[in-house]
Amino acid sequence: MAREETRTRKSATVPGSAATDPQEAVGPEGAATRAWATRLVVVGIVLSALNLRPAITSLGALLEEVRDGLGMSGSVAGLLTSVPPLCFAVFGVMAPRLARRFGPGAVVCAGMAAIAAGLLIRPYAGETVGTAGFLAGSALALMGIAVSNVLMPVIVKRWFPDRVGSMTGLYSMALALGTSAAAAVTVPMTKALGGSWQSGLAVWAILAAAAVLPWVPLVRDRGTAPAERAPARGEPSAPLRITRSRTAWALAVFFGLQATAAYITMGWMAQIFRDAGVSAGTAGLLLAVTMVMGVPLAFVIPRIATRLPHQGPIVIALGVCGLAGYAGLYLAPAGGAWAWAVLLGVSNCAFPLALTLVGMRARTGAGVAQLSAFAQSTGYLISIPGPLLVGVLYQHSGGWGLPIALMTGLMIPQMLVGVLAGRNRTVEDEAAR
């Protein structure tokens, strides 16, 4: 944290920058209000992060029941699994413009409300309208997730400029916890609710509704939010031409390749183990281990990343774990199954690292918003073909040799662009050249 605090103290002396110490900007009464609002923001960040994946992983746990209940064909079910990254790419682009118009907190608040409404509507709309209604409800929830995905780094940068690593770690850990909890709890919770898949999916709307509550007082009293740092002399005040930045492109490709690896792991790893002779129950437990690895590491990795001048070594370390895990899946998938699950779980922690880089590679809140939208939208578009291509290769080759070779091949460029994205520079500087 010493390096982060040093950078913050330096930025406070830049001409035209806003004070970073609330005590300096407001009186004692205002400082108390700001402290209360800061604690509320922390609660809002954690609750929001918990809701950024259950809409996806709860459906994965009950996909067979949903297919039977709605009479979905295999192709439609495949389309349904490809909808999340597509929605993240399409709706995430809107987030910076909405944030400029209404404020990032208000947009995240609306995003949580959209998640709650979508999760509540989709199972019952599917029952009455059919597959189209189910897809519409899913799209509403995914729209809320998309804008919140993009704006969480913005909120962290604005409220906690001197604690980007620790706060990114906190919400990354909450995100990983929500992901794994929904995967593990949805089936037994559905049985406890009478075995109805509609109830098993709709119950997650309660958690999303709870995440709305901390943001409501912050939206009503927008004066408690820290002021955006004014552009320093020589900095552009207009929106960045983000596509001019090589770092932005490197981060977008890194984000897309790590998302590809994560979706392939979530979608196919259990099947790889089952085809190797591992029981279905053990294969599911191995997948859960892979996902749970992200809970503690998602908190640790961002804190380490913000203390390093270059994040390339972390990228390399995570990539080597991924390569070792894929080699194990190819050579002895059943013999060392637990080791491969752990290694791939570590490798998938490239996601919290990517989120941390979004906050570090831009100097201003507006820059973070643009970079986050560009990197995530472009990255999720890149990730769409990966899981589908793995399925095609598996079906046509009759084995896992070619799919694992594809996963291994994608890890190499992920490491290369990750090293480029980890260099100590900002998109504002690159876009201005």
Coordinates of C-alpha atoms in Angstrom, one line a residue:
M1 CA 0.0 0.0 0.0
A2 CA 3.0 2.3 0.5
R3 CA 3.4 2.7 -3.3
E4 CA -0.3 3.4 -3.8
E5 CA -0.2 6.1 -1.0
T6 CA 2.9 7.7 -2.6
R7 CA 1.2 7.9 -6.0
T8 CA -1.9 9.4 -4.3
R9 CA 0.1 12.1 -2.5
K10 CA 1.9 13.0 -5.7
S11 CA -1.4 13.3 -7.6
A12 CA -2.8 15.6 -4.9
T13 CA -0.1 18.2 -5.8
V14 CA -0.8 18.2 -9.5
P15 CA -2.3 21.6 -10.6
G16 CA -6.0 21.3 -11.2
S17 CA -6.4 18.1 -9.3
A18 CA -9.1 17.7 -6.6
A19 CA -8.0 17.1 -3.0
T20 CA -7.9 13.5 -2.1
D21 CA -8.3 13.9 1.6
P22 CA -11.9 14.4 2.6
Q23 CA -10.9 16.1 5.8
E24 CA -9.2 18.9 3.7
A25 CA -12.2 19.4 1.4
V26 CA -15.0 19.5 3.9
G27 CA -15.6 20.5 7.6
P28 CA -16.1 18.1 10.5
E29 CA -19.8 17.6 9.8
G30 CA -19.1 17.0 6.1
A31 CA -16.3 14.6 7.0
A32 CA -18.7 12.5 9.1
T33 CA -21.2 12.4 6.3
R34 CA -18.4 11.4 3.8
A35 CA -17.2 8.7 6.2
W36 CA -20.8 7.3 6.5
A37 CA -21.2 7.4 2.7
T38 CA -17.8 5.6 2.2
R39 CA -18.9 2.8 4.4
L40 CA -22.2 2.5 2.5
V41 CA -20.2 2.4 -0.8
V42 CA -18.1 -0.5 0.5
V43 CA -21.3 -2.4 1.4
G44 CA -22.8 -1.5 -2.0
I45 CA -19.7 -2.7 -3.8
V46 CA -19.6 -6.1 -2.0
L47 CA -23.3 -6.8 -2.5
S48 CA -23.2 -5.7 -6.1
A49 CA -20.2 -7.9 -6.8
L50 CA -22.0 -10.9 -5.3
N51 CA -24.7 -10.5 -7.9
L52 CA -22.5 -10.2 -11.0
R53 CA -22.5 -14.0 -11.8
P54 CA -25.4 -16.0 -10.1
A55 CA -27.7 -15.2 -13.0
I56 CA -25.3 -17.3 -15.2
T57 CA -24.1 -20.0 -12.8
S58 CA -27.5 -20.7 -11.3
L59 CA -28.8 -21.4 -14.8
G60 CA -25.9 -23.7 -15.6
A61 CA -26.7 -25.7 -12.5
L62 CA -30.3 -26.2 -13.7
L63 CA -29.8 -26.1 -17.4
E64 CA -31.1 -29.7 -18.0
E65 CA -34.3 -28.9 -16.0
V66 CA -34.8 -25.7 -17.9
R67 CA -34.3 -27.4 -21.2
D68 CA -36.9 -30.1 -20.3
G69 CA -39.3 -27.5 -18.9
L70 CA -39.2 -25.2 -21.9
G71 CA -38.7 -27.9 -24.6
M72 CA -35.4 -26.3 -25.7
S73 CA -33.4 -27.9 -28.5
G74 CA -29.7 -28.5 -28.0
S75 CA -28.9 -25.6 -30.4
V76 CA -31.1 -23.2 -28.5
A77 CA -29.5 -24.3 -25.2
G78 CA -26.1 -23.7 -26.8
L79 CA -27.2 -20.2 -27.9
L80 CA -28.4 -19.5 -24.3
T81 CA -24.9 -20.3 -23.0
S82 CA -23.4 -17.8 -25.5
V83 CA -25.8 -15.0 -24.6
P84 CA -23.9 -13.7 -21.5
P85 CA -20.7 -12.6 -23.2
L86 CA -22.7 -11.1 -26.1
C87 CA -24.8 -9.1 -23.7
F88 CA -21.8 -8.0 -21.8
A89 CA -20.2 -6.7 -25.0
V90 CA -23.3 -5.0 -26.4
F91 CA -24.7 -3.4 -23.2
G92 CA -21.3 -2.6 -21.6
V93 CA -20.6 0.0 -24.3
M94 CA -23.5 2.1 -23.0
A95 CA -22.1 2.3 -19.4
P96 CA -19.8 5.4 -19.7
R97 CA -22.4 7.5 -21.4
L98 CA -25.0 6.6 -18.8
A99 CA -22.5 7.3 -16.0
R100 CA -21.8 10.8 -17.4
R101 CA -25.5 11.5 -17.5
F102 CA -26.7 10.0 -14.2
G103 CA -23.6 9.2 -12.2
P104 CA -22.0 5.7 -11.8
G105 CA -23.7 5.0 -8.5
A106 CA -27.1 5.6 -10.0
V107 CA -26.4 3.4 -13.0
V108 CA -25.1 0.5 -10.8
C109 CA -28.3 1.0 -8.6
A110 CA -30.4 0.7 -11.7
G111 CA -28.3 -2.3 -12.8
M112 CA -29.0 -4.2 -9.6
A113 CA -32.7 -3.4 -10.0
A114 CA -32.6 -4.8 -13.6
I115 CA -30.8 -7.9 -12.3
A116 CA -33.5 -8.5 -9.7
A117 CA -36.3 -7.9 -12.2
G118 CA -34.8 -10.1 -14.8
L119 CA -34.1 -13.0 -12.4
L120 CA -37.7 -12.8 -11.1
I121 CA -39.3 -12.5 -14.5
R122 CA -37.4 -15.0 -16.6
P123 CA -38.5 -18.4 -15.1
Y124 CA -42.2 -17.4 -15.1
A125 CA -42.1 -15.6 -18.4
G126 CA -40.5 -18.8 -19.8
E127 CA -43.3 -20.8 -18.4
T128 CA -46.0 -18.6 -19.9
V129 CA -44.5 -17.2 -23.1
G130 CA -41.9 -19.9 -23.8
T131 CA -38.2 -19.7 -24.7
A132 CA -38.5 -16.1 -26.0
G133 CA -39.8 -14.9 -22.7
F134 CA -37.0 -16.7 -20.8
L135 CA -34.4 -15.2 -23.1
A136 CA -35.9 -11.7 -22.7
G137 CA -35.8 -12.0 -18.9
S138 CA -32.2 -13.2 -19.1
A139 CA -31.2 -10.3 -21.3
L140 CA -32.7 -7.8 -18.8
A141 CA -30.6 -9.3 -16.0
L142 CA -27.5 -9.5 -18.2
M143 CA -27.9 -5.9 -19.2
G144 CA -27.8 -4.9 -15.5
I145 CA -24.7 -7.1 -15.0
A146 CA -23.0 -5.6 -18.1
V147 CA -23.2 -1.9 -17.0
S148 CA -22.2 -2.8 -13.4
N149 CA -19.2 -4.8 -14.7
V150 CA -17.9 -1.7 -16.5
L151 CA -18.6 0.8 -13.7
M152 CA -17.3 -1.1 -10.7
P153 CA -13.7 -0.1 -11.5
V154 CA -14.9 3.5 -12.0
I155 CA -16.5 3.6 -8.5
V156 CA -13.4 2.1 -6.9
K157 CA -11.2 4.7 -8.7
R158 CA -13.4 7.6 -7.6
W159 CA -14.1 6.7 -4.0
F160 CA -10.8 4.9 -3.2
P161 CA -8.0 6.3 -5.4
D162 CA -5.4 5.3 -2.8
R163 CA -6.8 1.8 -2.3
V164 CA -7.4 0.6 -5.8
G165 CA -5.7 -2.8 -5.2
S166 CA -7.4 -3.6 -1.9
M167 CA -10.9 -2.6 -3.0
T168 CA -10.5 -4.3 -6.4
G169 CA -9.5 -7.4 -4.5
L170 CA -12.5 -7.1 -2.2
Y171 CA -15.1 -6.9 -4.9
S172 CA -13.2 -9.5 -7.0
M173 CA -13.4 -11.9 -4.0
A174 CA -17.1 -11.1 -3.6
L175 CA -17.6 -11.8 -7.3
A176 CA -15.8 -15.1 -7.1
L177 CA -17.8 -16.0 -4.0
G178 CA -21.1 -15.2 -5.7
T179 CA -20.1 -17.3 -8.7
S180 CA -19.1 -20.4 -6.7
A181 CA -22.0 -20.1 -4.2
A182 CA -24.6 -20.0 -7.0
A183 CA -23.1 -23.0 -8.7
A184 CA -23.0 -25.0 -5.4
V185 CA -26.2 -24.0 -3.7
T186 CA -28.7 -23.7 -6.5
V187 CA -29.5 -27.4 -6.8
P188 CA -30.0 -28.2 -3.1
M189 CA -31.9 -24.9 -2.6
T190 CA -34.2 -25.9 -5.5
K191 CA -34.9 -29.2 -3.8
A192 CA -35.6 -27.4 -0.5
L193 CA -38.1 -25.2 -2.3
G194 CA -40.1 -28.2 -3.6
G195 CA -38.1 -29.1 -6.7
S196 CA -39.4 -26.3 -9.0
W197 CA -36.6 -25.0 -11.2
Q198 CA -38.6 -21.7 -11.5
S199 CA -38.3 -21.1 -7.8
G200 CA -34.6 -22.2 -7.8
L201 CA -33.8 -19.5 -10.4
A202 CA -36.1 -16.8 -9.1
V203 CA -34.8 -16.9 -5.5
W204 CA -31.6 -15.2 -6.5
A205 CA -33.6 -12.1 -7.2
I206 CA -33.7 -11.5 -3.5
L207 CA -30.0 -11.1 -3.3
A208 CA -30.1 -8.6 -6.2
A209 CA -32.9 -6.6 -4.6
A210 CA -30.8 -6.4 -1.4
A211 CA -27.9 -4.9 -3.5
V212 CA -30.2 -2.0 -4.6
L213 CA -30.6 -0.7 -1.0
P214 CA -27.1 0.7 -0.3
W215 CA -27.1 2.7 -3.5
V216 CA -30.4 4.4 -2.9
P217 CA -29.3 7.0 -0.3
L218 CA -26.1 7.7 -2.3
V219 CA -28.2 8.4 -5.4
R220 CA -30.5 10.7 -3.5
D221 CA -27.6 12.6 -2.0
R222 CA -25.1 12.8 -4.9
G223 CA -23.2 15.6 -3.0
T224 CA -21.5 13.0 -0.8
A225 CA -19.6 11.5 -3.8
P226 CA -16.0 12.7 -4.3
A227 CA -15.5 15.2 -7.0
E228 CA -14.0 14.0 -10.2
R229 CA -10.4 15.2 -10.6
A230 CA -10.2 18.1 -13.0
P231 CA -7.9 17.5 -16.0
A232 CA -4.4 18.8 -15.4
R233 CA -2.8 21.2 -17.7
G234 CA -2.2 19.5 -21.0
E235 CA -4.7 16.7 -20.4
P236 CA -7.7 16.4 -22.8
S237 CA -11.0 17.2 -21.2
A238 CA -13.0 15.6 -24.1
P239 CA -13.6 11.8 -24.2
L240 CA -10.4 9.9 -25.1
R241 CA -9.8 8.4 -28.5
I242 CA -9.3 5.1 -26.7
T243 CA -8.6 3.1 -29.8
R244 CA -5.3 5.1 -30.3
S245 CA -3.9 3.5 -27.1
R246 CA -1.8 0.3 -27.5
T247 CA -2.3 -0.4 -23.8
A248 CA -6.1 -0.3 -24.2
W249 CA -5.9 -2.8 -27.1
A250 CA -3.5 -5.0 -25.2
L251 CA -5.8 -5.0 -22.1
A252 CA -8.9 -5.7 -24.3
V253 CA -7.2 -8.7 -25.9
F254 CA -5.9 -9.9 -22.5
F255 CA -9.4 -9.6 -21.1
G256 CA -10.9 -11.5 -24.0
L257 CA -8.4 -14.4 -23.8
Q258 CA -8.7 -14.8 -20.1
A259 CA -12.5 -14.8 -20.4
T260 CA -12.3 -17.4 -23.2
A261 CA -10.2 -19.6 -20.9
A262 CA -12.6 -19.1 -18.0
Y263 CA -15.7 -19.9 -20.1
I264 CA -14.1 -23.0 -21.5
T265 CA -13.1 -24.1 -18.0
M266 CA -16.6 -23.6 -16.6
G267 CA -18.3 -25.2 -19.6
W268 CA -16.1 -28.2 -20.4
M269 CA -13.7 -29.1 -17.6
A270 CA -16.1 -31.4 -15.8
Q271 CA -16.8 -33.2 -19.0
I272 CA -13.1 -33.7 -19.6
F273 CA -12.8 -35.4 -16.2
R274 CA -15.9 -37.5 -16.7
D275 CA -14.6 -38.8 -20.1
A276 CA -11.4 -39.7 -18.3
G277 CA -13.3 -42.0 -15.9
V278 CA -13.9 -39.6 -13.0
S279 CA -17.4 -39.9 -11.5
A280 CA -20.0 -37.2 -12.2
G281 CA -20.0 -36.2 -8.5
T282 CA -16.3 -35.9 -8.3
A283 CA -16.1 -34.0 -11.6
G284 CA -18.5 -31.5 -10.3
L285 CA -16.5 -31.2 -7.1
L286 CA -13.3 -30.6 -9.1
L287 CA -15.0 -27.8 -11.0
A288 CA -16.1 -26.3 -7.7
V289 CA -12.5 -26.4 -6.4
T290 CA -11.4 -24.6 -9.6
M291 CA -14.0 -21.8 -9.0
V292 CA -13.4 -21.5 -5.3
M293 CA -9.7 -20.9 -5.8
G294 CA -10.7 -17.5 -7.1
V295 CA -12.1 -16.4 -3.7
P296 CA -8.9 -15.9 -1.7
L297 CA -6.6 -15.2 -4.7
A298 CA -9.0 -12.5 -6.1
F299 CA -8.3 -10.6 -2.9
V300 CA -4.5 -11.2 -2.8
I301 CA -3.5 -10.7 -6.5
P302 CA -4.8 -7.1 -6.9
R303 CA -3.1 -6.0 -3.7
I304 CA 0.2 -7.4 -5.0
A305 CA -0.3 -6.0 -8.5
T306 CA -0.7 -2.4 -7.3
R307 CA 2.6 -2.6 -5.4
L308 CA 4.6 -3.6 -8.5
P309 CA 5.8 -1.1 -11.2
H310 CA 5.1 -3.8 -13.9
Q311 CA 2.4 -6.5 -13.6
G312 CA 4.0 -8.7 -16.3
P313 CA 5.5 -11.2 -13.7
I314 CA 2.0 -11.9 -12.3
V315 CA 0.7 -12.5 -15.9
I316 CA 3.5 -14.9 -16.6
A317 CA 3.0 -16.8 -13.3
L318 CA -0.7 -17.2 -13.9
G319 CA 0.0 -18.3 -17.5
V320 CA 2.5 -20.9 -16.4
C321 CA -0.1 -22.4 -14.0
G322 CA -2.5 -22.6 -16.9
L323 CA 0.0 -24.3 -19.2
A324 CA 0.8 -26.8 -16.5
G325 CA -2.9 -27.5 -15.9
Y326 CA -3.6 -28.1 -19.6
A327 CA -0.6 -30.4 -19.9
G328 CA -1.9 -32.4 -17.0
L329 CA -5.4 -32.7 -18.5
Y330 CA -3.8 -34.0 -21.7
L331 CA -1.3 -36.4 -20.1
A332 CA -3.0 -37.7 -17.0
P333 CA -6.5 -36.2 -16.6
A334 CA -7.7 -38.6 -13.9
G335 CA -4.4 -39.4 -12.2
G336 CA -3.6 -35.8 -11.1
A337 CA -7.2 -34.4 -11.3
W338 CA -7.0 -32.4 -8.1
A339 CA -3.7 -30.8 -9.0
W340 CA -5.0 -29.8 -12.4
A341 CA -8.1 -28.3 -10.9
V342 CA -6.0 -26.2 -8.5
L343 CA -3.6 -25.0 -11.2
L344 CA -6.5 -24.0 -13.6
G345 CA -8.2 -22.2 -10.7
V346 CA -5.0 -20.2 -10.1
S347 CA -4.8 -19.4 -13.8
N348 CA -8.3 -18.2 -14.0
C349 CA -7.4 -15.4 -11.5
A350 CA -6.2 -13.5 -14.5
F351 CA -9.7 -12.0 -14.3
P352 CA -9.2 -9.9 -11.0
L353 CA -5.8 -8.9 -12.4
A354 CA -7.5 -7.6 -15.6
L355 CA -9.9 -5.6 -13.4
T356 CA -7.0 -4.1 -11.4
L357 CA -5.2 -3.1 -14.6
V358 CA -8.3 -1.2 -15.8
G359 CA -8.0 0.9 -12.6
M360 CA -4.3 1.4 -12.9
R361 CA -3.9 2.1 -16.7
A362 CA -6.1 5.3 -16.6
R363 CA -5.4 8.4 -14.6
T364 CA -9.0 9.8 -14.3
G365 CA -12.4 8.4 -13.5
A366 CA -13.6 9.2 -17.0
G367 CA -10.6 7.5 -18.4
V368 CA -11.3 4.4 -16.3
A369 CA -14.9 4.4 -17.5
Q370 CA -13.8 4.5 -21.2
L371 CA -11.1 1.9 -20.7
S372 CA -13.3 -0.4 -18.7
A373 CA -16.1 -0.2 -21.4
F374 CA -13.6 -0.7 -24.2
A375 CA -11.6 -3.6 -22.7
Q376 CA -14.7 -5.5 -21.4
S377 CA -16.9 -5.0 -24.4
T378 CA -14.1 -5.9 -26.9
G379 CA -12.9 -8.7 -24.6
Y380 CA -16.3 -10.4 -24.3
L381 CA -16.7 -10.2 -28.0
I382 CA -13.4 -12.0 -28.4
S383 CA -14.5 -14.7 -25.9
I384 CA -17.7 -15.7 -27.6
P385 CA -16.3 -18.2 -30.2
G386 CA -14.0 -20.1 -27.8
P387 CA -16.4 -22.4 -25.9
L388 CA -18.3 -23.1 -29.2
L389 CA -15.1 -24.0 -31.0
V390 CA -14.0 -26.4 -28.2
G391 CA -17.4 -28.2 -28.6
V392 CA -17.0 -28.4 -32.4
L393 CA -13.4 -29.8 -32.1
Y394 CA -14.5 -32.3 -29.4
Q395 CA -17.4 -33.5 -31.5
H396 CA -15.5 -33.9 -34.7
S397 CA -12.3 -35.4 -33.3
G398 CA -13.9 -37.6 -30.7
G399 CA -11.4 -36.7 -28.0
W400 CA -9.9 -33.9 -26.0
G401 CA -6.5 -33.7 -27.7
L402 CA -7.4 -30.9 -30.2
P403 CA -9.5 -28.9 -27.7
I404 CA -6.7 -29.0 -25.1
A405 CA -4.2 -28.0 -27.8
L406 CA -6.4 -25.0 -28.6
M407 CA -6.6 -23.9 -24.9
T408 CA -2.8 -24.2 -24.6
G409 CA -2.3 -22.3 -27.8
L410 CA -4.5 -19.4 -26.6
M411 CA -2.6 -19.1 -23.3
I412 CA 0.6 -18.0 -25.2
P413 CA -0.9 -14.8 -26.7
Q414 CA -2.7 -14.2 -23.4
M415 CA 0.6 -14.0 -21.6
L416 CA 2.2 -11.8 -24.3
V417 CA -0.6 -9.2 -24.4
G418 CA -0.8 -9.3 -20.6
V419 CA 2.8 -8.3 -20.3
L420 CA 2.1 -5.4 -22.6
A421 CA -0.9 -4.3 -20.6
G422 CA 1.1 -4.5 -17.4
R423 CA 3.6 -1.8 -18.4
N424 CA 3.5 1.3 -16.3
R425 CA 1.7 3.8 -18.6
T426 CA -1.7 5.4 -18.9
V427 CA -4.2 5.4 -21.8
E428 CA -4.5 9.2 -21.5
D429 CA -0.9 9.7 -22.4
E430 CA -1.0 7.3 -25.3
A431 CA -4.2 8.6 -26.7
A432 CA -2.9 12.2 -26.6
R433 CA 0.2 11.4 -28.7

